[in-house]
Short mmCIF file of C-alpha atoms and ligand atoms in Angstrom, two decimals:
data_model
loop_
_atom_site.label_atom_id
_atom_site.label_comp_id
_atom_site.label_asym_id
_atom_site.label_seq_id
_atom_site.Cartn_x
_atom_site.Cartn_y
_atom_site.Cartn_z
CA UNK A 1 86.94 114.71 145.46
CA UNK A 2 83.41 114.67 146.57
CA UNK A 3 82.81 115.82 150.60
CA UNK A 4 80.98 113.52 151.70
CA UNK A 5 78.55 113.61 154.86
CA UNK A 6 77.47 110.22 157.51
CA UNK A 7 75.32 110.66 159.69
CA UNK A 8 76.07 108.18 162.12
CA UNK A 9 78.94 107.23 164.72
CA UNK A 10 78.16 103.18 164.48
CA UNK A 11 79.55 100.21 162.82
CA UNK A 12 77.96 101.12 159.31
CA UNK A 13 78.88 104.81 159.22
CA UNK A 14 82.75 104.22 159.83
CA UNK A 15 82.77 102.06 156.90
CA UNK A 16 81.76 103.88 154.84
CA UNK A 17 83.17 106.42 156.17
CA UNK A 18 86.46 104.69 154.76
CA UNK A 19 84.82 103.88 152.11
CA UNK A 20 85.03 106.94 150.38
CA UNK A 21 87.80 107.51 152.40
CA UNK A 22 90.09 105.09 150.54
CA UNK A 23 88.56 105.75 147.26
CA UNK A 24 89.63 109.58 147.82
CA UNK A 25 87.15 111.45 149.24
CA UNK A 26 86.88 113.99 151.93
CA UNK A 27 84.12 112.42 155.05
CA UNK A 28 82.09 114.73 157.77
CA UNK A 29 81.24 111.65 160.20
CA UNK A 30 78.58 113.60 162.49
CA UNK A 31 76.83 112.24 165.55
CA UNK A 32 75.12 114.17 169.15
CA UNK A 33 78.30 113.67 170.27
CA UNK A 34 81.30 114.30 167.73
CA UNK A 35 83.30 113.77 170.33
CA UNK A 36 82.58 110.51 170.81
CA UNK A 37 84.59 109.94 166.99
CA UNK A 38 87.74 111.18 168.51
CA UNK A 39 89.76 107.51 168.51
CA UNK A 40 87.95 107.40 164.36
CA UNK A 41 89.14 111.10 163.07
CA UNK A 42 92.43 110.14 164.49
CA UNK A 43 93.30 107.04 162.87
CA UNK A 44 91.44 107.88 159.60
CA UNK A 45 93.53 111.14 157.77
CA UNK A 46 94.09 114.88 156.29
CA UNK A 47 90.14 113.79 154.63
CA UNK A 48 88.48 113.17 158.34
CA UNK A 49 86.78 115.35 160.29
CA UNK A 50 83.94 115.14 163.05
CA UNK A 51 80.76 117.39 163.88
CA UNK A 52 76.83 117.57 164.62
CA UNK A 53 74.36 116.08 162.06
CA UNK A 54 73.61 119.25 161.07
CA UNK A 55 77.43 120.18 159.93
CA UNK A 56 77.96 116.87 158.94
CA UNK A 57 75.00 117.66 156.85
CA UNK A 58 75.79 120.68 155.68
CA UNK A 59 79.65 119.54 154.85
CA UNK A 60 78.38 116.93 152.17
CA UNK A 61 77.90 117.06 149.01
CA UNK A 62 76.59 114.18 149.42
CA UNK A 63 75.44 112.60 152.06
CA UNK A 64 75.23 108.71 154.21
CA UNK A 65 72.27 108.21 156.62
CA UNK A 66 73.42 105.39 158.84
CA UNK A 67 71.57 105.84 162.32
CA UNK A 68 69.16 103.15 164.29
CA UNK A 69 66.18 102.57 162.68
CA UNK A 70 64.05 104.14 165.07
CA UNK A 71 66.36 107.70 165.47
CA UNK A 72 66.27 108.33 162.22
CA UNK A 73 63.18 110.13 161.88
CA UNK A 74 64.72 112.46 164.62
CA UNK A 75 68.35 112.33 163.04
CA UNK A 76 66.93 114.13 159.61
CA UNK A 77 65.18 116.52 161.61
CA UNK A 78 68.50 117.45 163.45
CA UNK A 79 70.64 117.77 159.96
CA UNK A 80 67.87 120.00 158.30
CA UNK A 81 65.94 120.13 155.60
CA UNK A 82 67.91 123.27 154.09
CA UNK A 83 71.47 121.18 154.73
CA UNK A 84 70.01 118.33 152.77
CA UNK A 85 68.43 120.19 150.33
CA UNK A 86 68.64 119.12 146.99
CA UNK A 87 72.07 116.20 147.99
CA UNK A 88 71.28 113.02 146.84
CA UNK A 89 71.06 110.56 150.60
CA UNK A 90 72.25 107.60 150.69
CA UNK A 91 69.73 105.68 153.33
CA UNK A 92 71.34 102.84 155.17
CA UNK A 93 68.75 102.26 157.44
CA UNK A 94 66.34 99.75 158.94
CA UNK A 95 62.99 100.06 160.64
CA UNK A 96 63.99 97.20 163.24
CA UNK A 97 62.41 97.28 166.60
CA UNK A 98 63.40 96.32 169.70
CA UNK A 99 61.66 93.30 170.21
CA UNK A 100 64.64 90.44 169.52
CA UNK A 101 64.46 88.34 165.87
CA UNK A 102 61.49 85.85 166.03
CA UNK A 103 63.43 82.34 164.75
CA UNK A 104 66.02 84.20 162.69
CA UNK A 105 63.50 86.93 161.59
CA UNK A 106 63.45 90.39 162.50
CA UNK A 107 60.89 92.98 163.82
CA UNK A 108 59.78 95.82 162.31
CA UNK A 109 58.30 98.81 163.41
CA UNK A 110 56.55 99.12 160.11
CA UNK A 111 54.06 97.12 158.42
CA UNK A 112 53.74 96.53 154.18
CA UNK A 113 52.53 99.56 152.57
CA UNK A 114 55.01 101.74 154.65
CA UNK A 115 58.41 102.22 154.87
CA UNK A 116 61.59 104.23 157.12
CA UNK A 117 62.91 106.36 154.13
CA UNK A 118 59.37 107.34 152.72
CA UNK A 119 59.16 108.97 156.60
CA UNK A 120 62.59 110.46 156.46
CA UNK A 121 61.02 111.40 152.68
CA UNK A 122 58.82 113.76 154.77
CA UNK A 123 60.87 114.93 157.34
CA UNK A 124 63.32 116.31 154.14
CA UNK A 125 61.37 116.76 151.46
CA UNK A 126 63.61 118.50 149.62
CA UNK A 127 66.10 116.12 150.17
CA UNK A 128 66.99 113.30 147.47
CA UNK A 129 67.06 110.01 149.93
CA UNK A 130 68.91 107.02 147.85
CA UNK A 131 67.86 103.56 149.71
CA UNK A 132 71.39 101.90 149.58
CA UNK A 133 73.11 99.65 151.40
CA UNK A 134 69.99 98.81 153.94
CA UNK A 135 70.41 95.08 152.70
CA UNK A 136 74.08 93.41 153.24
CA UNK A 137 76.01 93.82 156.51
CA UNK A 138 78.36 96.23 156.53
CA UNK A 139 81.62 94.17 155.91
CA UNK A 140 80.80 93.30 152.68
CA UNK A 141 79.72 96.59 151.61
CA UNK A 142 83.19 98.01 149.88
CA UNK A 143 84.13 96.38 147.45
CA UNK A 144 83.54 92.35 148.48
CA UNK A 145 85.16 89.07 146.44
CA UNK A 146 82.83 87.85 145.80
CA UNK A 147 84.75 85.46 142.98
CA UNK A 148 84.47 87.61 140.75
CA UNK A 149 80.75 88.30 140.41
CA UNK A 150 79.38 91.26 141.24
CA UNK A 151 76.51 91.41 143.20
CA UNK A 152 73.59 94.14 143.22
CA UNK A 153 72.52 96.41 145.10
CA UNK A 154 68.94 97.44 145.09
CA UNK A 155 67.79 100.86 145.37
CA UNK A 156 65.79 103.64 145.21
CA UNK A 157 64.16 107.33 145.28
CA UNK A 158 62.16 109.54 143.75
CA UNK A 159 65.36 111.72 141.68
CA UNK A 160 66.94 110.80 139.36
CA UNK A 161 70.31 112.62 139.52
CA UNK A 162 70.68 111.14 142.82
CA UNK A 163 69.96 107.49 141.87
CA UNK A 164 72.53 108.73 139.21
CA UNK A 165 74.82 109.68 141.16
CA UNK A 166 74.25 106.90 144.19
CA UNK A 167 74.71 104.30 140.95
CA UNK A 168 78.53 105.20 140.18
CA UNK A 169 79.25 105.03 143.70
CA UNK A 170 77.80 102.18 143.75
CA UNK A 171 79.60 101.00 140.89
CA UNK A 172 83.15 101.93 142.56
CA UNK A 173 82.08 99.98 145.53
CA UNK A 174 82.20 96.86 143.27
CA UNK A 175 78.12 96.63 143.07
CA UNK A 176 75.81 96.63 140.07
CA UNK A 177 72.73 99.06 140.88
CA UNK A 178 69.02 97.57 140.17
CA UNK A 179 66.80 100.79 140.22
CA UNK A 180 63.04 99.65 141.68
CA UNK A 181 61.62 102.26 141.09
CA UNK A 182 60.37 105.43 143.83
CA UNK A 183 60.62 105.74 147.03
CA UNK A 184 57.27 103.65 148.07
CA UNK A 185 59.81 101.09 146.89
CA UNK A 186 61.53 101.21 149.62
CA UNK A 187 58.46 98.95 151.24
CA UNK A 188 60.41 96.03 149.33
CA UNK A 189 63.78 97.26 149.98
CA UNK A 190 63.93 97.24 153.38
CA UNK A 191 62.23 93.89 154.30
CA UNK A 192 65.54 92.56 152.72
CA UNK A 193 67.47 93.12 155.26
CA UNK A 194 65.60 90.33 157.37
CA UNK A 195 66.01 88.19 154.00
CA UNK A 196 69.72 88.74 154.61
CA UNK A 197 70.15 88.12 158.67
CA UNK A 198 68.62 84.49 158.57
CA UNK A 199 71.64 83.23 157.48
CA UNK A 200 72.96 84.80 159.57
CA UNK A 201 70.59 84.87 163.37
CA UNK A 202 70.65 80.57 162.57
CA UNK A 203 73.64 79.15 161.64
CA UNK A 204 76.24 82.11 162.29
CA UNK A 205 76.51 83.01 157.80
CA UNK A 206 77.30 86.43 157.01
CA UNK A 207 79.52 86.60 153.91
CA UNK A 208 76.03 86.78 151.46
CA UNK A 209 74.88 88.88 149.05
CA UNK A 210 71.96 89.20 146.62
CA UNK A 211 72.92 89.46 142.70
CA UNK A 212 69.80 89.42 140.22
CA UNK A 213 70.07 86.95 137.58
CA UNK A 214 68.51 88.19 133.71
CA UNK A 215 67.57 86.98 130.53
N1 LIG B 1 75.01 96.45 160.82
C1 LIG B 1 75.36 96.26 159.48
O1 LIG B 1 75.57 95.31 159.60
C2 LIG B 1 74.14 96.95 159.05
C3 LIG B 1 73.74 96.62 157.74
C4 LIG B 1 72.88 97.05 156.17
C5 LIG B 1 71.97 98.32 157.20
N2 LIG B 1 72.10 98.25 158.47
C6 LIG B 1 71.68 99.68 159.00
O2 LIG B 1 72.47 101.10 159.55
C7 LIG B 1 71.92 101.35 160.21
C8 LIG B 1 73.31 101.74 161.45
O3 LIG B 1 73.68 100.47 161.81
P1 LIG B 1 74.64 100.49 163.53
O4 LIG B 1 74.94 99.63 163.41
O5 LIG B 1 76.04 101.71 162.14
O6 LIG B 1 74.03 102.11 164.02
P2 LIG B 1 73.06 101.59 165.03
O7 LIG B 1 73.82 101.38 166.61
O8 LIG B 1 71.46 101.15 164.63
O9 LIG B 1 72.74 104.11 165.09
C9 LIG B 1 73.74 104.32 165.68
C10 LIG B 1 73.69 106.28 165.30
O10 LIG B 1 72.43 105.98 165.34
C11 LIG B 1 72.27 106.91 166.07
N3 LIG B 1 70.44 107.14 167.11
C12 LIG B 1 70.76 106.65 168.23
N4 LIG B 1 69.54 106.79 168.82
C13 LIG B 1 69.62 108.14 168.74
C14 LIG B 1 68.37 109.28 169.13
N5 LIG B 1 68.01 108.88 170.00
N6 LIG B 1 68.34 109.96 168.15
C15 LIG B 1 69.64 110.92 167.30
N7 LIG B 1 70.85 109.74 166.37
C16 LIG B 1 70.32 108.41 167.60
C17 LIG B 1 73.63 107.02 167.12
O11 LIG B 1 73.95 108.44 167.33
P3 LIG B 1 74.60 108.56 168.17
O12 LIG B 1 75.72 109.36 167.20
O13 LIG B 1 74.63 110.65 168.19
O14 LIG B 1 75.15 108.63 168.99
C18 LIG B 1 74.50 106.79 166.06
O15 LIG B 1 75.02 108.00 165.36
C19 LIG B 1 70.64 101.23 161.25
O16 LIG B 1 69.70 101.58 160.57
C20 LIG B 1 71.00 99.08 161.09
O17 LIG B 1 69.73 98.55 160.48
C21 LIG B 1 73.13 97.50 158.85
#
């Protein structure tokens, strides 16, 4: 059993928190207003707890960052580098702008030679950020059923040990991790969310995932 700190009171935080509980871990979810998670805590059992972003970051041996993209740098500042130091931080965030999608294509506040993960890594330089879960809808996060085919989760980050730890978590959650390299590879992984969302926005189809074919 590991202790997992989940920063995020939204749907992504909830699905991943429940996934970690399902697989036998202890989870503290963090929010600026922890009381908004009271109902979740009541229903989630003995291994579930709630706190501030800093408390959840301090509790976790592994951290999940699952906040609104435009608030990610602020949430990491609130969680504090000292609480994240040396830990794998699964970064599920996307830099989605406030403007609506155009013809089903999301707008980002980052450009092609930048990424949100590079920005949050700078806010907590001693944390080991690993991009994961950002390019698939939350309904598919935990042991999705694709008729026996394991989908691909593209990951990246600067710390090999953290990527190994996240790869093992992904395997238990039903995913094959594909390591795309250091933090800068988030510039390529984050836009996969734009691609993933197009069938959703244009034809209400949300039940797909990516698979990397190799020969
Ligand atoms: N929805 C999906 O299926 C999906 C899939 C993959 C990735 N993602 C990404 O996952 C992330 C979370 O998505 P979500 O839909 O669960 O939730 P969300 O509504 O995007 O984010 C909710 C979280 O953001 C925090 N937040 C908002 N404004 C803040 C601020 N000014 N300062 C600090 N924290 C702030 C909230 O904190 P409080 O708790 O304090 O209110 C809350 O914990 C997003 O980056 C999204 O792009 C979503």
